[in-house]
Amino acid sequence: MKKELIALALESSCDETSVAVVKNGREVLSNIISSQIDLHKKFGGVVPEVASRKHLENISYVIDEGLEKANVTFKDIDIIGVTYGPGLAGALLVGLSTAKALAYSLNIPLIGVNHIEGHIYSNFIEYKELEPPFLSLVVSGGHTHLVYMKDYGEYEVLGKTRDDAAGEAFDKVARAIGLGYPGGPLIDKLSKQGNKDAIPFPRTYLENDSLDFSFSGLKSAVLNYLNNCKMKDIPIVDEDVAASFQQAVIDVLVDKTIKAAQRLDVKTIAIAGGVAANTGLRELLHQRAKGEGFKLMIPSMSLCTDNAAMIGCTAYYNYLNGYVADMHLNAVPNLKIGEKYKRV
Ligand code: KG4
Ligand code: ZN
């Protein structure tokens, strides 16, 4: 094998068109992220049809920019990595069909990547020395998972949400207090001016030994609180609602993560996904992990939210493990962690 392996990676599973060039899995030569947030803002959330159309409009330009920024051409690319699930079907298909066309015309391997696994791999970019096994908390707009990463490509899901994902709860509560989309960063910012102990929102732990999550009860509790205040003419302090809600989410996330790490007897915890950008979560997990003797890995903000660099990193390791796809690879909107496709 060549000493250098350069991956061109495409990510289009939701509302970011992203293209990255990644060398040997962990060296990011470029990571271009074209966000559609402004386009979806006026609808209060991602509109799937609008997202796919915008990906289609953008993707060639983003690829050109990715190559240019990395100072490479198509001739330098060894593999194409692409997110094929989970995500919005139409959005995924834009990245996937572009990736297939590139792999076919350049005659190089096509590597399918699971978006959630991609989030976990963002830690390998940030921490060059990181190796499995470790525990990962993946918290994003669509997913909340506690995953034991045993080895590259080998995962055990220890717990997941039974209803809303953590990011989804942030987005819905933000909408209820009129903050706009996406809600997570706005609630995070507003929380800094609020009192996290002002309103005793519930923490849902489920059964005693469960590592699953549930956030829909908390979301309803916030909505009930707001309605109740409005009916009784009690003034609502948005900052306190945001801070108290955020604290209720992160208390449960942190408690369960520490419990899982103790149960597994691992040394390292790595967090990932859009909600991992939350400053409250980062701070509390940092404190608790330190107190309990765990090493904590947190990717920088831009690697937490959707990006193609993490897809390029995962594609590299999938390739080393022999996971080359053929032209039948299809988008899988509900793809599970650890689910594999037929290798060529
Ligand atoms: O990973 P991501 O970019 O996309 C998905 O794969 O879902 O995550 C987006 C989610 C959104 O729900 C957004 O509100 C949330 O991550 N998010 C945050 C923060 N930044 C993004 N949630 C809480 N605090 C933040 N600072
Ligand atoms: Zn994501």
Tab-separated table of C-alpha atoms and ligand atoms in Angstrom:
chain	number	residue	atom	x	y	z
A	1	MET	CA	0.000	0.000	0.000
A	2	LYS	CA	1.067	3.596	-0.659
A	3	LYS	CA	2.452	5.376	2.408
A	4	GLU	CA	-0.052	8.145	1.936
A	5	LEU	CA	-3.737	7.540	1.513
A	6	ILE	CA	-5.870	10.499	0.598
A	7	ALA	CA	-9.631	10.374	1.062
A	8	LEU	CA	-12.138	12.737	-0.490
A	9	ALA	CA	-15.182	12.700	1.768
A	10	LEU	CA	-18.744	13.902	1.213
A	11	GLU	CA	-21.394	14.566	3.861
A	12	SER	CA	-24.963	15.581	2.985
A	13	SER	CA	-27.160	13.729	5.496
A	14	CYS	CA	-29.000	16.761	6.841
A	15	ASP	CA	-28.556	20.504	6.311
A	16	GLU	CA	-24.818	20.815	5.763
A	17	THR	CA	-23.127	20.136	2.444
A	18	SER	CA	-19.598	19.295	3.475
A	19	VAL	CA	-16.513	18.083	1.624
A	20	ALA	CA	-13.159	17.209	3.155
A	21	VAL	CA	-9.793	15.932	2.044
A	22	VAL	CA	-8.177	13.766	4.717
A	23	LYS	CA	-4.708	12.213	4.645
A	24	ASN	CA	-4.078	8.889	6.403
A	25	GLY	CA	-7.290	9.139	8.382
A	26	ARG	CA	-6.294	11.821	10.845
A	27	GLU	CA	-4.723	14.698	8.947
A	28	VAL	CA	-7.347	17.104	7.636
A	29	LEU	CA	-6.153	18.943	4.518
A	30	SER	CA	-9.486	20.696	4.040
A	31	ASN	CA	-12.944	20.582	5.593
A	32	ILE	CA	-15.451	22.823	3.822
A	33	ILE	CA	-18.886	23.156	5.412
A	34	SER	CA	-21.639	24.898	3.500
A	35	SER	CA	-24.473	25.345	5.960
A	36	GLN	CA	-28.110	25.708	4.914
A	37	ILE	CA	-29.191	26.963	8.344
A	38	ASP	CA	-30.291	30.380	7.059
A	39	LEU	CA	-32.462	28.733	4.428
A	40	HIS	CA	-34.303	26.509	6.949
A	41	LYS	CA	-34.525	29.095	9.712
A	42	LYS	CA	-37.710	30.627	8.402
A	43	PHE	CA	-39.437	27.214	8.576
A	44	GLY	CA	-38.242	26.572	12.145
A	45	GLY	CA	-36.485	23.333	11.148
A	46	VAL	CA	-34.981	21.410	8.248
A	47	VAL	CA	-37.328	20.953	5.280
A	48	PRO	CA	-36.126	17.727	3.610
A	49	GLU	CA	-37.062	18.631	0.028
A	50	VAL	CA	-35.443	22.046	0.308
A	51	ALA	CA	-32.323	20.429	1.820
A	52	SER	CA	-31.864	17.958	-1.061
A	53	ARG	CA	-32.300	20.665	-3.692
A	54	LYS	CA	-29.737	22.876	-1.998
A	55	HIS	CA	-27.237	19.997	-1.660
A	56	LEU	CA	-27.596	19.385	-5.373
A	57	GLU	CA	-26.979	23.050	-6.175
A	58	ASN	CA	-23.964	23.238	-3.873
A	59	ILE	CA	-22.105	20.014	-4.004
A	60	SER	CA	-19.913	20.546	-7.097
A	61	TYR	CA	-18.770	23.935	-5.823
A	62	VAL	CA	-18.019	22.561	-2.372
A	63	ILE	CA	-15.998	19.716	-3.908
A	64	ASP	CA	-13.977	22.201	-5.975
A	65	GLU	CA	-13.335	24.296	-2.895
A	66	GLY	CA	-12.342	21.250	-0.838
A	67	LEU	CA	-9.795	20.145	-3.423
A	68	GLU	CA	-8.444	23.640	-3.914
A	69	LYS	CA	-8.054	24.335	-0.188
A	70	ALA	CA	-6.228	21.002	0.243
A	71	ASN	CA	-4.068	21.831	-2.736
A	72	VAL	CA	-4.829	18.534	-4.477
A	73	THR	CA	-6.597	17.440	-7.656
A	74	PHE	CA	-8.801	14.414	-8.385
A	75	LYS	CA	-5.635	12.590	-9.500
A	76	ASP	CA	-4.320	12.668	-5.910
A	77	ILE	CA	-7.417	11.082	-4.404
A	78	ASP	CA	-7.162	7.382	-3.428
A	79	ILE	CA	-10.609	6.682	-1.962
A	80	ILE	CA	-14.041	8.322	-1.859
A	81	GLY	CA	-15.847	8.254	1.491
A	82	VAL	CA	-19.516	9.159	1.749
A	83	THR	CA	-22.249	9.200	4.381
A	84	TYR	CA	-24.941	6.711	3.309
A	85	GLY	CA	-27.055	6.882	6.502
A	86	PRO	CA	-28.662	7.661	8.823
A	87	GLY	CA	-30.211	10.891	7.616
A	88	LEU	CA	-32.758	12.339	5.211
A	89	ALA	CA	-33.160	10.018	2.216
A	90	GLY	CA	-33.139	12.701	-0.486
A	91	ALA	CA	-30.256	14.576	1.103
A	92	LEU	CA	-28.162	11.415	1.512
A	93	LEU	CA	-28.776	10.463	-2.129
A	94	VAL	CA	-27.174	13.672	-3.405
A	95	GLY	CA	-23.875	12.916	-1.659
A	96	LEU	CA	-24.074	9.219	-2.435
A	97	SER	CA	-24.745	9.544	-6.157
A	98	THR	CA	-22.007	12.159	-6.489
A	99	ALA	CA	-19.599	9.875	-4.613
A	100	LYS	CA	-20.505	6.928	-6.846
A	101	ALA	CA	-19.973	8.987	-9.985
A	102	LEU	CA	-16.565	10.120	-8.724
A	103	ALA	CA	-15.451	6.648	-7.597
A	104	TYR	CA	-16.567	5.160	-10.914
A	105	SER	CA	-14.995	7.780	-13.137
A	106	LEU	CA	-11.736	7.947	-11.147
A	107	ASN	CA	-11.730	4.151	-10.779
A	108	ILE	CA	-11.043	4.266	-7.048
A	109	PRO	CA	-12.746	2.559	-4.066
A	110	LEU	CA	-16.099	3.821	-2.779
A	111	ILE	CA	-16.426	3.647	1.012
A	112	GLY	CA	-19.810	4.051	2.724
A	113	VAL	CA	-19.772	5.698	6.151
A	114	ASN	CA	-22.322	5.638	8.948
A	115	HIS	CA	-22.912	9.241	10.030
A	116	ILE	CA	-23.098	8.431	13.770
A	117	GLU	CA	-19.908	6.394	13.602
A	118	GLY	CA	-18.439	9.424	11.818
A	119	HIS	CA	-19.239	11.601	14.822
A	120	ILE	CA	-17.342	9.185	17.085
A	121	TYR	CA	-14.323	9.270	14.724
A	122	SER	CA	-14.122	13.072	14.948
A	123	ASN	CA	-12.210	12.385	18.164
A	124	PHE	CA	-9.418	10.666	16.215
A	125	ILE	CA	-8.845	13.880	14.294
A	126	GLU	CA	-8.683	15.971	17.429
A	127	TYR	CA	-6.636	13.489	19.478
A	128	LYS	CA	-4.000	11.885	17.265
A	129	GLU	CA	-2.975	9.455	20.025
A	130	LEU	CA	-6.497	8.161	20.704
A	131	GLU	CA	-7.069	4.452	20.104
A	132	PRO	CA	-10.035	2.205	20.921
A	133	PRO	CA	-11.335	0.887	23.279
A	134	PHE	CA	-13.230	3.807	24.802
A	135	LEU	CA	-16.737	4.900	25.707
A	136	SER	CA	-18.435	7.444	23.479
A	137	LEU	CA	-21.455	9.616	24.139
A	138	VAL	CA	-22.921	10.661	20.788
A	139	VAL	CA	-25.432	13.456	21.187
A	140	SER	CA	-26.828	15.141	18.088
A	141	GLY	CA	-30.039	16.431	16.582
A	142	GLY	CA	-31.162	12.954	15.640
A	143	HIS	CA	-29.284	10.674	18.049
A	144	THR	CA	-28.388	10.112	21.656
A	145	HIS	CA	-26.238	7.015	22.084
A	146	LEU	CA	-23.815	5.606	24.611
A	147	VAL	CA	-21.479	3.447	22.560
A	148	TYR	CA	-18.609	1.216	23.593
A	149	MET	CA	-16.116	1.405	20.724
A	150	LYS	CA	-14.151	-1.820	21.145
A	151	ASP	CA	-12.037	-1.499	18.043
A	152	TYR	CA	-12.163	0.245	14.656
A	153	GLY	CA	-15.531	-0.717	13.187
A	154	GLU	CA	-16.630	-2.654	16.299
A	155	TYR	CA	-19.277	-1.132	18.526
A	156	GLU	CA	-21.632	-2.092	21.289
A	157	VAL	CA	-24.577	0.230	21.863
A	158	LEU	CA	-25.074	0.426	25.648
A	159	GLY	CA	-27.961	2.860	25.662
A	160	LYS	CA	-29.941	5.168	23.426
A	161	THR	CA	-32.891	7.496	23.534
A	162	ARG	CA	-36.324	5.921	23.646
A	163	ASP	CA	-37.981	9.034	22.222
A	164	ASP	CA	-36.496	12.464	21.409
A	165	ALA	CA	-32.780	12.939	20.816
A	166	ALA	CA	-31.023	15.436	23.098
A	167	GLY	CA	-30.550	17.956	20.263
A	168	GLU	CA	-34.168	17.559	19.207
A	169	ALA	CA	-35.252	18.461	22.773
A	170	PHE	CA	-33.010	21.561	22.650
A	171	ASP	CA	-34.502	22.573	19.296
A	172	LYS	CA	-38.113	22.064	20.422
A	173	VAL	CA	-37.714	23.927	23.709
A	174	ALA	CA	-35.937	26.768	21.893
A	175	ARG	CA	-38.862	27.031	19.517
A	176	ALA	CA	-41.310	27.116	22.457
A	177	ILE	CA	-39.530	30.089	23.990
A	178	GLY	CA	-39.283	31.751	20.598
A	179	LEU	CA	-35.542	31.510	20.095
A	180	GLY	CA	-35.365	30.219	16.538
A	181	TYR	CA	-33.442	27.428	14.832
A	182	PRO	CA	-31.178	25.595	15.558
A	183	GLY	CA	-32.060	25.872	19.208
A	184	GLY	CA	-29.078	24.209	20.893
A	185	PRO	CA	-26.524	27.015	20.514
A	186	LEU	CA	-29.187	29.656	21.352
A	187	ILE	CA	-30.256	27.894	24.564
A	188	ASP	CA	-26.599	27.388	25.455
A	189	LYS	CA	-25.957	31.127	25.089
A	190	LEU	CA	-29.103	32.227	26.926
A	191	SER	CA	-28.434	29.767	29.784
A	192	LYS	CA	-25.325	31.674	30.735
A	193	GLN	CA	-27.521	34.554	31.939
A	194	GLY	CA	-30.056	32.323	33.730
A	195	ASN	CA	-30.363	30.428	36.996
A	196	LYS	CA	-30.118	26.674	36.431
A	197	ASP	CA	-31.844	25.965	39.757
A	198	ALA	CA	-34.786	28.333	39.137
A	199	ILE	CA	-37.258	25.713	37.847
A	200	PRO	CA	-37.137	22.070	39.015
A	201	PHE	CA	-37.638	20.330	35.655
A	202	PRO	CA	-37.673	16.500	35.869
A	203	ARG	CA	-34.637	14.293	35.248
A	204	THR	CA	-35.669	10.990	33.652
A	205	TYR	CA	-33.427	8.073	34.594
A	206	LEU	CA	-35.746	5.185	33.570
A	207	GLU	CA	-35.086	1.770	35.206
A	208	ASN	CA	-32.359	1.530	37.820
A	209	ASP	CA	-29.667	-0.063	35.673
A	210	SER	CA	-30.780	1.425	32.340
A	211	LEU	CA	-28.383	3.421	30.189
A	212	ASP	CA	-31.217	4.510	27.879
A	213	PHE	CA	-32.437	8.083	27.729
A	214	SER	CA	-35.820	9.779	27.467
A	215	PHE	CA	-36.278	13.486	26.887
A	216	SER	CA	-39.908	13.787	25.796
A	217	GLY	CA	-41.180	14.073	29.406
A	218	LEU	CA	-38.783	16.936	30.050
A	219	LYS	CA	-39.864	18.651	26.834
A	220	SER	CA	-43.530	18.360	27.884
A	221	ALA	CA	-42.685	19.656	31.369
A	222	VAL	CA	-41.157	22.791	29.827
A	223	LEU	CA	-44.177	23.302	27.547
A	224	ASN	CA	-46.566	22.806	30.505
A	225	TYR	CA	-44.570	25.259	32.600
A	226	LEU	CA	-44.759	27.891	29.832
A	227	ASN	CA	-48.518	27.359	29.307
A	228	ASN	CA	-49.194	27.464	33.007
A	229	CYS	CA	-47.297	30.739	33.400
A	230	LYS	CA	-49.181	32.258	30.454
A	231	MET	CA	-52.559	31.185	31.836
A	232	LYS	CA	-51.820	32.546	35.285
A	233	ASP	CA	-50.091	35.665	34.007
A	234	ILE	CA	-46.834	34.725	35.719
A	235	PRO	CA	-43.864	36.414	34.035
A	236	ILE	CA	-41.571	33.967	32.205
A	237	VAL	CA	-37.835	34.476	32.551
A	238	ASP	CA	-36.519	32.903	29.338
A	239	GLU	CA	-32.957	32.802	30.671
A	240	ASP	CA	-34.062	30.735	33.700
A	241	VAL	CA	-36.178	28.389	31.564
A	242	ALA	CA	-33.216	27.841	29.220
A	243	ALA	CA	-30.703	27.303	32.045
A	244	SER	CA	-32.999	24.990	34.062
A	245	PHE	CA	-33.899	22.931	30.980
A	246	GLN	CA	-30.283	22.662	29.851
A	247	GLN	CA	-29.188	21.544	33.300
A	248	ALA	CA	-31.881	18.833	33.377
A	249	VAL	CA	-30.577	17.440	30.069
A	250	ILE	CA	-26.918	17.525	30.957
A	251	ASP	CA	-27.350	16.093	34.471
A	252	VAL	CA	-28.821	12.920	32.972
A	253	LEU	CA	-26.325	12.752	30.086
A	254	VAL	CA	-23.378	13.128	32.449
A	255	ASP	CA	-24.662	10.744	35.165
A	256	LYS	CA	-25.340	7.978	32.655
A	257	THR	CA	-22.031	8.485	30.856
A	258	ILE	CA	-20.055	8.204	34.096
A	259	LYS	CA	-22.097	5.156	35.136
A	260	ALA	CA	-21.416	3.463	31.766
A	261	ALA	CA	-17.690	4.197	31.989
A	262	GLN	CA	-17.537	2.733	35.493
A	263	ARG	CA	-19.450	-0.337	34.404
A	264	LEU	CA	-17.158	-0.920	31.414
A	265	ASP	CA	-14.038	-0.134	33.370
A	266	VAL	CA	-12.621	1.940	30.487
A	267	LYS	CA	-10.137	4.755	30.970
A	268	THR	CA	-11.336	7.114	28.274
A	269	ILE	CA	-14.601	8.858	27.473
A	270	ALA	CA	-14.999	10.592	24.107
A	271	ILE	CA	-17.998	12.757	23.322
A	272	ALA	CA	-19.289	13.690	19.891
A	273	GLY	CA	-22.165	15.208	17.911
A	274	GLY	CA	-23.734	18.658	17.767
A	275	VAL	CA	-24.830	18.728	21.417
A	276	ALA	CA	-21.232	17.985	22.463
A	277	ALA	CA	-20.667	21.640	21.529
A	278	ASN	CA	-22.774	22.592	24.571
A	279	THR	CA	-20.616	24.510	27.025
A	280	GLY	CA	-22.574	23.343	30.087
A	281	LEU	CA	-22.200	19.698	29.071
A	282	ARG	CA	-18.490	20.127	28.322
A	283	GLU	CA	-17.876	21.739	31.711
A	284	LEU	CA	-19.850	19.297	33.857
A	285	LEU	CA	-18.518	16.215	32.089
A	286	HIS	CA	-15.003	17.569	32.387
A	287	GLN	CA	-15.413	18.011	36.164
A	288	ARG	CA	-17.056	14.648	36.750
A	289	ALA	CA	-14.653	12.700	34.509
A	290	LYS	CA	-11.677	14.279	36.240
A	291	GLY	CA	-13.132	13.521	39.676
A	292	GLU	CA	-13.700	9.868	38.725
A	293	GLY	CA	-10.296	9.447	37.064
A	294	PHE	CA	-11.384	9.210	33.409
A	295	LYS	CA	-9.639	10.874	30.501
A	296	LEU	CA	-12.131	13.019	28.584
A	297	MET	CA	-11.876	13.695	24.855
A	298	ILE	CA	-13.976	16.519	23.417
A	299	PRO	CA	-13.567	17.518	19.770
A	300	SER	CA	-13.356	21.214	18.936
A	301	MET	CA	-16.692	22.904	18.175
A	302	SER	CA	-16.363	22.664	14.378
A	303	LEU	CA	-15.748	18.905	14.569
A	304	CYS	CA	-18.763	18.386	16.858
A	305	THR	CA	-21.385	19.528	14.373
A	306	ASP	CA	-21.770	17.889	10.956
A	307	ASN	CA	-18.629	17.900	8.843
A	308	ALA	CA	-17.003	15.736	6.165
A	309	ALA	CA	-13.600	15.484	7.896
A	310	MET	CA	-15.044	12.938	10.330
A	311	ILE	CA	-16.445	11.006	7.346
A	312	GLY	CA	-13.013	10.993	5.671
A	313	CYS	CA	-11.440	9.688	8.887
A	314	THR	CA	-14.004	6.874	9.204
A	315	ALA	CA	-13.692	6.020	5.501
A	316	TYR	CA	-9.943	5.498	5.970
A	317	TYR	CA	-10.451	2.946	8.763
A	318	ASN	CA	-13.355	1.273	6.946
A	319	TYR	CA	-11.077	0.934	3.933
A	320	LEU	CA	-8.290	-0.612	6.036
A	321	ASN	CA	-10.890	-3.094	7.324
A	322	GLY	CA	-11.864	-3.987	3.746
A	323	TYR	CA	-15.181	-2.175	3.615
A	324	VAL	CA	-15.271	-1.203	-0.031
A	325	ALA	CA	-18.766	-0.798	-1.455
A	326	ASP	CA	-20.059	-1.463	-4.945
A	327	MET	CA	-22.318	0.720	-7.069
A	328	HIS	CA	-25.411	-0.848	-5.460
A	329	LEU	CA	-24.767	0.946	-2.175
A	330	ASN	CA	-27.994	2.748	-1.328
A	331	ALA	CA	-28.953	5.447	1.152
A	332	VAL	CA	-30.190	3.948	4.440
A	333	PRO	CA	-32.113	6.666	6.332
A	334	ASN	CA	-32.364	4.605	9.549
A	335	LEU	CA	-28.922	2.976	9.440
A	336	LYS	CA	-27.870	1.557	12.835
A	337	ILE	CA	-24.477	1.852	14.470
A	338	GLY	CA	-22.296	-1.116	13.534
A	339	GLU	CA	-24.555	-2.168	10.607
A	340	LYS	CA	-22.365	-3.204	7.678
A	341	TYR	CA	-22.920	-3.406	3.933
A	342	LYS	CA	-21.813	-6.186	1.603
A	343	ARG	CA	-18.164	-5.674	0.691
A	344	VAL	CA	-17.074	-5.832	-2.944
B	1	KG4	O1	-24.517	16.595	14.858
B	1	KG4	P1	-25.374	17.669	14.344
B	1	KG4	O2	-24.731	18.844	13.687
B	1	KG4	O3	-26.427	17.109	13.335
B	1	KG4	C1	-27.041	15.864	13.483
B	1	KG4	O4	-26.419	14.836	13.110
B	1	KG4	O5	-28.164	15.858	14.052
B	1	KG4	O6	-26.270	18.152	15.568
B	1	KG4	C2	-27.183	19.194	15.442
B	1	KG4	C3	-27.839	19.355	16.795
B	1	KG4	C4	-29.003	20.360	16.771
B	1	KG4	O7	-30.102	19.772	17.447
B	1	KG4	C5	-28.455	21.554	17.539
B	1	KG4	O8	-29.442	22.275	18.220
B	1	KG4	C6	-27.505	20.861	18.508
B	1	KG4	O9	-26.907	19.851	17.755
B	1	KG4	N1	-26.476	21.783	19.023
B	1	KG4	C7	-26.375	22.118	20.325
B	1	KG4	C8	-25.325	23.060	20.416
B	1	KG4	N2	-24.808	23.247	19.158
B	1	KG4	C9	-25.521	22.438	18.323
B	1	KG4	N3	-27.096	21.720	21.384
B	1	KG4	C10	-26.781	22.254	22.585
B	1	KG4	N4	-25.796	23.181	22.751
B	1	KG4	C11	-25.041	23.589	21.708
B	1	KG4	N5	-24.085	24.493	21.883
B	2	ZN	ZN	-24.583	14.740	12.851
